[in-house]
Steps between C-alpha positions, in 0.01 A plus 500: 500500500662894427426749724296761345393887525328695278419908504365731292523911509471744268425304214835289534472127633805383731522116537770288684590131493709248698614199282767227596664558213807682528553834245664347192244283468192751537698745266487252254180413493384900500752537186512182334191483163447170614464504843309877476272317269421209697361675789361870395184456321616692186789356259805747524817543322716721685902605421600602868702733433435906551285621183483168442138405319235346691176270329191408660245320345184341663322235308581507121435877543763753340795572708529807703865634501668640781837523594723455793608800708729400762744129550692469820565144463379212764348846660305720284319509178236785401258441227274756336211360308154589450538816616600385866857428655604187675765503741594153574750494827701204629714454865578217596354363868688222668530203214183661335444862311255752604298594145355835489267668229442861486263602206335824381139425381431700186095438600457512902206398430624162416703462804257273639537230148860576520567407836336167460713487181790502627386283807459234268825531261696532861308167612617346133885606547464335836420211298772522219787566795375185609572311183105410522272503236281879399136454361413845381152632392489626190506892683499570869114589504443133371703366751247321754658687835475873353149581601556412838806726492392758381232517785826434752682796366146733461557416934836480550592826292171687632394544131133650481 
């Protein structure tokens, strides 16, 4: 099990995991097409590398394009796509890293979709650091957990 928190404020979501998996190995599964692939709900292509070009695609949609803003590697990489930045932070924690995920919501409106979102990709890395197996839905609404939470993050964030 990961320890987990999760806060929201001023339209920016702040989310922080435990997993027994020391940095090298979370880094490469945050920068790795593969490994990003097999556990966000969205197919990516990614060159991490600053200015570096960023592709998200969900479905058999069109790609968006976004790029990559910031690489400090095994400790930081900054993506901007869709309008919104994600700051993904690792530090290591005893034999296990401490995963942290700062992101600007280009729709606060959203925040409540997006947290459950990201709950569920962070669940799904959980899984891939694990070397276990990742059944996706097809997008994170679809996915049979997201209704309930949403509702959970409507509460937990105090979301009217």
């Amino acid at each position: 099990m990961t320890e987990f928190e999760v806060r929201a404020q001023d339209g920016r979501l702040h989310f922080t995991r435990y997993y027994p998996h020391g940095t090298a190995r979370v880094w490469r599964a945050l920068t790795d097409n593969a490994e990003l692939s097999a556990w966000t709900p969205w197919r990516m292509r990614v060159d991490t590398v600053p200015g570096g070009a960023l592709s998200v695609a969900f479905g058999r949609g069109k790609p968006s394009k976004g790029e990559v803003v910031t690489v400090e590697p095994e400790r930081r990489v900054v993506w901007r796509c869709y309008g919104e930045l994600l700051d993904w932070t690792l530090a290591g924690k005893g034999s296990g890293c401490v995963l942290s995920l700062d992101t600007t919501m280009a729709d606060p409106g959203h925040i409540t979709h997006s947290a459950a979102g990201f709950h569920i990709s962070l669940d799904n890395l959980a899984l891939v650091l694990d070397g276990r197996p990742v059944v996706k839905a097809t997008s994170p609404p679809k996915e049979p957990r997201f209704p309930d939470l949403v509702r959970h993050y409507e509460t937990a964030l105090l979301v009217p």
